[in-house]
Short mmCIF file of N, CA and C in Angstrom, two decimals:
data_model
loop_
_atom_site.label_atom_id
_atom_site.label_comp_id
_atom_site.label_asym_id
_atom_site.label_seq_id
_atom_site.Cartn_x
_atom_site.Cartn_y
_atom_site.Cartn_z
N MET A 499 2.59 24.99 20.80
CA MET A 499 3.68 24.95 20.00
C MET A 499 3.23 24.51 18.76
N THR A 500 3.65 24.97 17.49
CA THR A 500 3.18 24.85 16.27
C THR A 500 4.62 23.92 15.55
N SER A 501 4.16 23.20 14.75
CA SER A 501 5.17 22.28 14.09
C SER A 501 5.43 23.04 12.60
N THR A 502 6.62 23.15 12.18
CA THR A 502 7.19 23.65 10.85
C THR A 502 7.10 22.76 9.93
N ALA A 503 7.10 21.56 10.22
CA ALA A 503 7.04 20.38 9.23
C ALA A 503 5.97 20.37 8.27
N PRO A 504 6.20 19.99 7.26
CA PRO A 504 5.09 20.11 6.29
C PRO A 504 3.93 18.75 6.29
N PRO A 505 2.89 18.95 6.14
CA PRO A 505 2.02 17.73 6.39
C PRO A 505 2.39 16.65 5.64
N ILE A 506 2.20 15.35 6.15
CA ILE A 506 2.50 14.06 5.58
C ILE A 506 2.32 13.85 4.32
N ARG A 507 1.04 14.50 3.67
CA ARG A 507 0.18 14.36 2.48
C ARG A 507 1.32 15.21 1.61
N ASP A 508 1.83 16.42 1.77
CA ASP A 508 3.02 17.33 1.10
C ASP A 508 4.16 16.11 0.86
N LEU A 509 4.67 15.76 2.05
CA LEU A 509 5.85 15.00 2.05
C LEU A 509 5.80 14.03 1.00
N VAL A 510 4.96 13.20 1.22
CA VAL A 510 4.57 12.05 0.36
C VAL A 510 4.51 12.33 -1.08
N ALA A 511 3.69 13.50 -1.23
CA ALA A 511 3.49 14.08 -2.84
C ALA A 511 4.88 14.48 -3.62
N GLU A 512 5.37 15.18 -2.51
CA GLU A 512 7.04 15.26 -2.97
C GLU A 512 7.62 14.46 -3.41
N GLU A 513 7.71 13.30 -2.87
CA GLU A 513 8.59 12.01 -3.09
C GLU A 513 7.96 11.23 -4.40
N LEU A 514 6.76 11.43 -4.46
CA LEU A 514 5.81 10.83 -5.54
C LEU A 514 6.53 11.72 -6.78
N HIS A 515 6.52 12.73 -6.82
CA HIS A 515 6.90 13.41 -8.29
C HIS A 515 8.19 13.96 -8.15
N ARG A 516 9.26 13.32 -7.48
CA ARG A 516 10.69 13.48 -7.66
C ARG A 516 11.28 12.59 -8.60
N PRO A 517 12.04 13.12 -9.55
CA PRO A 517 12.51 12.48 -10.65
C PRO A 517 13.47 11.33 -10.09
N GLY A 518 13.29 9.93 -11.04
CA GLY A 518 14.37 8.96 -10.93
C GLY A 518 13.29 7.69 -10.40
N PRO A 519 13.68 6.50 -10.42
CA PRO A 519 13.07 5.37 -9.83
C PRO A 519 12.98 5.40 -8.41
N ARG A 520 11.62 5.02 -8.23
CA ARG A 520 11.35 4.85 -6.53
C ARG A 520 10.61 3.79 -6.51
N VAL A 521 10.44 3.35 -5.15
CA VAL A 521 9.68 2.11 -4.68
C VAL A 521 8.87 2.72 -3.51
N VAL A 522 7.50 2.31 -3.51
CA VAL A 522 6.92 3.07 -2.23
C VAL A 522 6.76 1.68 -1.31
N ILE A 523 6.93 1.72 -0.19
CA ILE A 523 6.39 0.66 0.88
C ILE A 523 5.66 1.20 2.03
N ALA A 524 4.40 0.61 2.03
CA ALA A 524 3.77 1.15 3.02
C ALA A 524 3.04 0.14 3.90
N HIS A 525 2.82 0.14 5.21
CA HIS A 525 2.21 -0.72 6.16
C HIS A 525 0.70 -0.22 6.81
N SER A 526 -0.06 -1.25 6.72
CA SER A 526 -1.17 -0.79 7.42
C SER A 526 -2.17 0.24 6.79
N LEU A 527 -2.50 1.12 7.55
CA LEU A 527 -3.38 2.41 7.11
C LEU A 527 -2.33 3.36 6.38
N GLY A 528 -1.05 3.32 6.20
CA GLY A 528 -0.07 4.02 5.40
C GLY A 528 -0.42 3.41 3.73
N SER A 529 -0.70 2.16 3.61
CA SER A 529 -0.92 1.61 2.45
C SER A 529 -2.35 2.25 1.77
N VAL A 530 -3.36 2.48 2.56
CA VAL A 530 -4.62 3.40 2.24
C VAL A 530 -4.28 4.37 1.84
N ILE A 531 -3.55 5.30 2.51
CA ILE A 531 -3.23 6.81 2.26
C ILE A 531 -2.06 6.94 1.19
N VAL A 532 -1.36 5.98 0.88
CA VAL A 532 -0.67 6.03 -0.62
C VAL A 532 -1.27 5.33 -1.77
N PHE A 533 -2.53 4.45 -1.50
CA PHE A 533 -3.29 4.10 -2.51
C PHE A 533 -4.08 5.33 -2.91
N ASP A 534 -4.43 5.92 -1.90
CA ASP A 534 -5.52 7.29 -2.36
C ASP A 534 -4.80 8.32 -3.02
N MET A 535 -3.70 8.57 -2.74
CA MET A 535 -2.86 9.53 -3.33
C MET A 535 -2.24 8.95 -4.37
N LEU A 536 -1.80 7.83 -4.58
CA LEU A 536 -1.62 7.49 -6.36
C LEU A 536 -3.00 7.62 -7.17
N THR A 537 -4.12 7.34 -6.63
CA THR A 537 -5.30 7.36 -7.56
C THR A 537 -6.14 8.93 -7.63
N ARG A 538 -5.60 9.57 -6.87
CA ARG A 538 -6.11 10.94 -6.99
C ARG A 538 -5.47 11.66 -8.29
N LYS A 539 -6.62 12.25 -9.08
CA LYS A 539 -6.09 12.94 -10.39
C LYS A 539 -5.04 14.49 -9.85
N ASP A 540 -5.23 14.90 -8.67
CA ASP A 540 -4.80 15.95 -8.47
C ASP A 540 -3.22 16.09 -7.98
N ILE A 541 -3.08 14.61 -7.50
CA ILE A 541 -1.91 14.15 -7.04
C ILE A 541 -1.09 13.20 -7.68
N GLY A 542 -1.55 12.05 -8.01
CA GLY A 542 -1.11 10.67 -8.70
C GLY A 542 0.47 10.43 -8.62
N PRO A 543 0.84 9.76 -9.27
CA PRO A 543 2.14 8.81 -9.06
C PRO A 543 3.37 9.99 -9.66
N GLY A 544 3.11 11.05 -10.21
CA GLY A 544 4.25 11.57 -10.82
C GLY A 544 4.60 11.40 -12.32
N PRO A 545 5.02 12.37 -12.94
CA PRO A 545 5.30 12.01 -14.16
C PRO A 545 6.26 10.66 -14.48
N ASP A 546 7.35 10.36 -13.73
CA ASP A 546 7.77 8.87 -14.21
C ASP A 546 8.39 8.54 -12.84
N GLY A 547 9.09 7.49 -12.94
CA GLY A 547 9.98 6.99 -11.92
C GLY A 547 9.49 5.81 -10.79
N LEU A 548 8.08 6.10 -10.37
CA LEU A 548 7.48 5.20 -9.51
C LEU A 548 7.54 3.96 -10.14
N GLN A 549 7.87 3.04 -9.73
CA GLN A 549 7.87 1.34 -10.47
C GLN A 549 7.40 0.60 -9.78
N TYR A 550 7.53 0.47 -8.16
CA TYR A 550 6.84 -0.55 -7.65
C TYR A 550 6.10 -0.05 -5.96
N GLN A 551 5.29 -0.55 -5.79
CA GLN A 551 4.53 -0.57 -4.71
C GLN A 551 4.48 -1.51 -3.76
N VAL A 552 4.60 -1.69 -2.42
CA VAL A 552 4.62 -2.80 -1.67
C VAL A 552 3.70 -2.34 -0.47
N THR A 553 2.70 -3.15 -0.36
CA THR A 553 1.91 -2.94 0.93
C THR A 553 1.94 -4.03 1.65
N CYS A 554 2.08 -3.98 3.17
CA CYS A 554 2.27 -4.75 3.95
C CYS A 554 0.96 -4.69 5.08
N GLY A 555 0.25 -5.77 5.46
CA GLY A 555 -0.84 -5.81 6.40
C GLY A 555 -1.62 -4.66 5.99
N SER A 556 -2.24 -4.45 4.41
CA SER A 556 -3.06 -3.63 4.35
C SER A 556 -4.41 -3.87 4.41
N PRO A 557 -5.35 -2.80 5.03
CA PRO A 557 -6.50 -3.17 5.07
C PRO A 557 -7.59 -2.66 3.98
N LEU A 558 -6.92 -2.57 2.71
CA LEU A 558 -7.74 -2.22 1.56
C LEU A 558 -8.67 -3.32 1.39
N ALA A 559 -8.62 -4.55 1.61
CA ALA A 559 -9.98 -5.09 1.02
C ALA A 559 -11.16 -4.92 2.29
N TRP A 560 -10.97 -4.03 2.70
CA TRP A 560 -12.22 -3.95 3.77
C TRP A 560 -13.32 -3.21 3.12
N PRO A 561 -14.48 -3.57 2.96
CA PRO A 561 -15.51 -2.85 2.24
C PRO A 561 -15.59 -1.40 2.75
N THR A 562 -15.40 -1.16 4.19
CA THR A 562 -15.77 0.06 4.85
C THR A 562 -14.46 1.02 4.21
N ILE A 563 -13.30 0.56 3.86
CA ILE A 563 -12.10 1.31 3.39
C ILE A 563 -12.39 1.60 1.61
N HIS A 564 -13.19 0.68 0.77
CA HIS A 564 -13.54 1.08 -0.32
C HIS A 564 -14.52 2.24 -0.22
N ARG A 565 -15.41 2.22 0.47
CA ARG A 565 -16.49 3.26 0.63
C ARG A 565 -16.01 4.56 1.15
N SER A 566 -14.99 4.48 1.96
CA SER A 566 -14.26 5.49 2.47
C SER A 566 -13.34 6.46 1.19
N LEU A 567 -12.88 5.45 0.55
CA LEU A 567 -12.22 6.05 -0.80
C LEU A 567 -12.90 6.39 -1.80
N GLY A 568 -14.32 6.14 -1.82
CA GLY A 568 -15.03 6.56 -2.86
C GLY A 568 -15.25 5.32 -4.20
N TYR A 569 -14.63 4.00 -3.90
CA TYR A 569 -14.95 2.83 -4.64
C TYR A 569 -16.01 1.88 -4.40
N ASP A 570 -16.67 1.33 -5.18
CA ASP A 570 -17.46 0.53 -5.07
C ASP A 570 -17.28 -0.58 -6.01
N GLY A 571 -16.26 -0.78 -6.96
CA GLY A 571 -15.73 -1.96 -7.60
C GLY A 571 -14.11 -2.00 -7.36
N LEU A 572 -13.39 -2.68 -8.35
CA LEU A 572 -12.15 -3.16 -7.99
C LEU A 572 -11.25 -2.00 -7.99
N LEU A 573 -10.31 -2.08 -7.08
CA LEU A 573 -9.22 -1.34 -6.71
C LEU A 573 -8.04 -1.50 -7.89
N ARG A 574 -7.96 -0.24 -8.32
CA ARG A 574 -6.77 -0.14 -9.22
C ARG A 574 -5.67 0.97 -9.11
N ILE A 575 -4.11 0.74 -9.53
CA ILE A 575 -3.60 1.86 -9.23
C ILE A 575 -3.15 1.98 -10.87
N PRO A 576 -2.32 3.36 -10.96
CA PRO A 576 -2.05 3.72 -12.12
C PRO A 576 -1.09 2.62 -13.26
N GLN A 577 -1.40 2.56 -14.63
CA GLN A 577 -0.67 1.54 -15.18
C GLN A 577 0.96 1.89 -14.85
N GLY A 578 1.92 0.97 -15.14
CA GLY A 578 3.28 1.01 -15.28
C GLY A 578 3.80 0.75 -13.60
N ILE A 579 2.92 0.84 -12.79
CA ILE A 579 3.42 0.53 -11.36
C ILE A 579 3.04 -0.91 -10.99
N GLU A 580 4.00 -1.75 -10.68
CA GLU A 580 3.86 -3.09 -10.18
C GLU A 580 3.61 -3.13 -8.53
N TRP A 581 2.54 -3.94 -8.45
CA TRP A 581 1.76 -3.64 -6.78
C TRP A 581 2.27 -5.24 -6.03
N LEU A 582 3.01 -5.23 -4.89
CA LEU A 582 3.02 -6.46 -4.28
C LEU A 582 2.41 -6.04 -3.18
N LYS A 583 1.71 -7.07 -2.67
CA LYS A 583 0.74 -7.13 -1.29
C LYS A 583 1.55 -8.17 -0.34
N LEU A 584 1.87 -7.75 0.49
CA LEU A 584 2.50 -8.90 1.52
C LEU A 584 1.37 -9.09 2.54
N HIS A 585 1.05 -10.24 3.08
CA HIS A 585 -0.09 -10.58 4.32
C HIS A 585 0.22 -11.81 4.91
N ALA A 586 0.01 -11.83 6.16
CA ALA A 586 0.48 -13.13 6.93
C ALA A 586 -0.80 -13.59 7.61
N ALA A 587 -0.70 -14.69 8.11
CA ALA A 587 -1.44 -15.51 8.56
C ALA A 587 -1.90 -14.67 9.99
N GLY A 588 -3.16 -14.94 10.45
CA GLY A 588 -3.55 -14.27 11.87
C GLY A 588 -3.77 -12.87 11.68
N ASN A 589 -3.30 -12.02 10.72
CA ASN A 589 -3.13 -10.67 10.79
C ASN A 589 -4.44 -10.28 10.19
N VAL A 590 -5.48 -10.11 11.28
CA VAL A 590 -6.93 -9.45 11.26
C VAL A 590 -7.13 -8.21 10.54
N VAL A 591 -6.15 -7.20 10.48
CA VAL A 591 -6.29 -5.70 9.86
C VAL A 591 -6.33 -6.21 8.56
N ALA A 592 -5.48 -7.11 7.94
CA ALA A 592 -5.35 -7.34 6.58
C ALA A 592 -6.34 -8.97 6.31
N GLN A 593 -7.35 -9.00 7.02
CA GLN A 593 -7.96 -10.31 7.02
C GLN A 593 -7.22 -11.36 6.69
N SER A 594 -5.84 -11.58 6.91
CA SER A 594 -5.06 -12.76 6.90
C SER A 594 -5.17 -13.26 5.48
N ARG A 595 -5.55 -12.25 4.28
CA ARG A 595 -5.30 -12.63 2.81
C ARG A 595 -4.96 -11.82 2.22
N GLY A 596 -4.56 -12.09 0.55
CA GLY A 596 -4.16 -11.09 0.14
C GLY A 596 -5.36 -9.90 -0.75
N LEU A 597 -5.14 -9.24 -1.66
CA LEU A 597 -6.04 -8.62 -2.35
C LEU A 597 -6.54 -8.70 -3.63
N ALA A 598 -5.90 -9.82 -4.29
CA ALA A 598 -6.30 -10.34 -5.77
C ALA A 598 -7.52 -10.03 -6.05
N HIS A 599 -8.55 -10.51 -4.93
CA HIS A 599 -9.90 -10.44 -4.96
C HIS A 599 -10.84 -9.02 -5.42
N VAL A 600 -9.96 -8.05 -4.85
CA VAL A 600 -10.64 -6.58 -4.86
C VAL A 600 -9.61 -5.59 -6.11
N ALA A 601 -8.19 -6.47 -6.06
CA ALA A 601 -7.46 -5.48 -6.91
C ALA A 601 -6.88 -6.14 -7.99
N PRO A 602 -7.21 -6.60 -9.11
CA PRO A 602 -6.62 -7.81 -9.92
C PRO A 602 -5.21 -7.44 -10.46
N ASP A 603 -4.84 -6.32 -10.22
CA ASP A 603 -3.34 -6.23 -10.86
C ASP A 603 -2.24 -6.55 -9.41
N VAL A 604 -2.71 -6.82 -8.58
CA VAL A 604 -1.82 -7.04 -7.36
C VAL A 604 -1.26 -8.41 -7.70
N HIS A 605 -0.11 -8.64 -6.88
CA HIS A 605 0.57 -9.95 -6.47
C HIS A 605 0.86 -9.67 -5.47
N ASP A 606 0.00 -11.07 -4.61
CA ASP A 606 0.05 -11.25 -3.32
C ASP A 606 1.10 -12.27 -2.93
N GLU A 607 1.43 -11.88 -1.53
CA GLU A 607 2.54 -12.72 -1.26
C GLU A 607 1.99 -13.26 0.19
N ALA A 608 2.16 -14.44 0.70
CA ALA A 608 2.16 -14.86 2.15
C ALA A 608 3.43 -14.74 2.78
N VAL A 609 3.41 -14.06 3.77
CA VAL A 609 4.50 -14.31 4.88
C VAL A 609 4.48 -15.02 6.05
N ARG A 610 5.61 -15.20 6.83
CA ARG A 610 5.06 -15.64 7.80
C ARG A 610 5.68 -14.94 8.94
N ASN A 611 4.63 -14.23 9.65
CA ASN A 611 5.31 -13.32 10.73
C ASN A 611 5.11 -13.81 12.20
N GLY A 612 4.88 -15.32 12.32
CA GLY A 612 4.36 -15.48 13.53
C GLY A 612 3.04 -15.31 14.15
N VAL A 613 2.73 -16.07 15.46
CA VAL A 613 1.53 -15.78 15.72
C VAL A 613 1.29 -14.66 16.97
N GLY A 614 2.43 -14.27 17.38
CA GLY A 614 2.69 -13.29 18.52
C GLY A 614 2.22 -11.82 17.94
N GLU A 615 2.91 -11.31 16.98
CA GLU A 615 2.83 -9.99 16.39
C GLU A 615 2.22 -10.01 14.60
N PRO A 616 1.48 -10.51 14.47
CA PRO A 616 1.30 -10.91 12.66
C PRO A 616 1.11 -9.74 12.14
N HIS A 617 0.70 -8.62 12.50
CA HIS A 617 0.59 -7.07 12.27
C HIS A 617 1.78 -6.35 12.08
N SER A 618 2.76 -6.66 13.08
CA SER A 618 3.95 -5.95 13.15
C SER A 618 4.54 -5.62 12.15
N ALA A 619 4.89 -4.26 11.53
CA ALA A 619 5.69 -3.59 10.64
C ALA A 619 6.75 -4.20 10.51
N VAL A 620 7.88 -4.62 11.48
CA VAL A 620 9.20 -4.82 11.47
C VAL A 620 9.20 -6.15 11.18
N ARG A 621 8.03 -7.28 11.23
CA ARG A 621 8.03 -8.74 10.99
C ARG A 621 7.93 -8.97 9.53
N TYR A 622 7.27 -7.73 8.44
CA TYR A 622 6.95 -7.98 7.44
C TYR A 622 8.23 -7.94 6.24
N LEU A 623 8.85 -7.09 6.47
CA LEU A 623 9.94 -7.12 5.03
C LEU A 623 11.47 -7.96 5.44
N PRO A 624 11.64 -8.52 6.74
CA PRO A 624 12.45 -9.47 6.78
C PRO A 624 12.01 -10.72 6.37
N SER A 625 10.54 -11.02 6.66
CA SER A 625 10.23 -12.30 6.31
C SER A 625 10.05 -12.70 4.95
N SER A 626 9.77 -11.47 4.04
CA SER A 626 9.46 -11.59 2.87
C SER A 626 10.68 -11.80 1.88
N HIS A 627 12.06 -11.71 2.43
CA HIS A 627 13.07 -11.81 1.78
C HIS A 627 13.37 -13.27 1.20
N SER A 628 13.18 -14.47 2.30
CA SER A 628 13.19 -15.88 1.97
C SER A 628 12.21 -16.33 1.28
N GLN A 629 11.12 -15.55 0.83
CA GLN A 629 9.86 -16.42 -0.11
C GLN A 629 9.72 -15.34 -1.05
N THR A 630 10.71 -14.48 -1.82
CA THR A 630 10.52 -13.85 -2.69
C THR A 630 11.58 -13.85 -3.79
#
């Protein structure tokens, strides 16, 4: 059985280039995919509208991820986009820390996701409301 749905990269690119204000929220590997798409010259953030990127539990601090994206220096997204990175203690995927040490334009925000599932996507957004 073949799928008629467009590949995820096409769907995300379509949204990045849709007119009007937008916010991107990405968790874990999704944050790597969105970062890659925002920084590609052939895709980029679109002509206008993308104002804010929120990454939750992102592994972008890992050197292996940097190399796979072709970076050996600091991570930067296009100007005009604010970047909030939520991270939780105990989240080994996100190294339990923010990204400011590798991405100077990011605003790091620690959240409390509990000890049971610190990487869980459903724990990130509710916990950020009380701390932002």
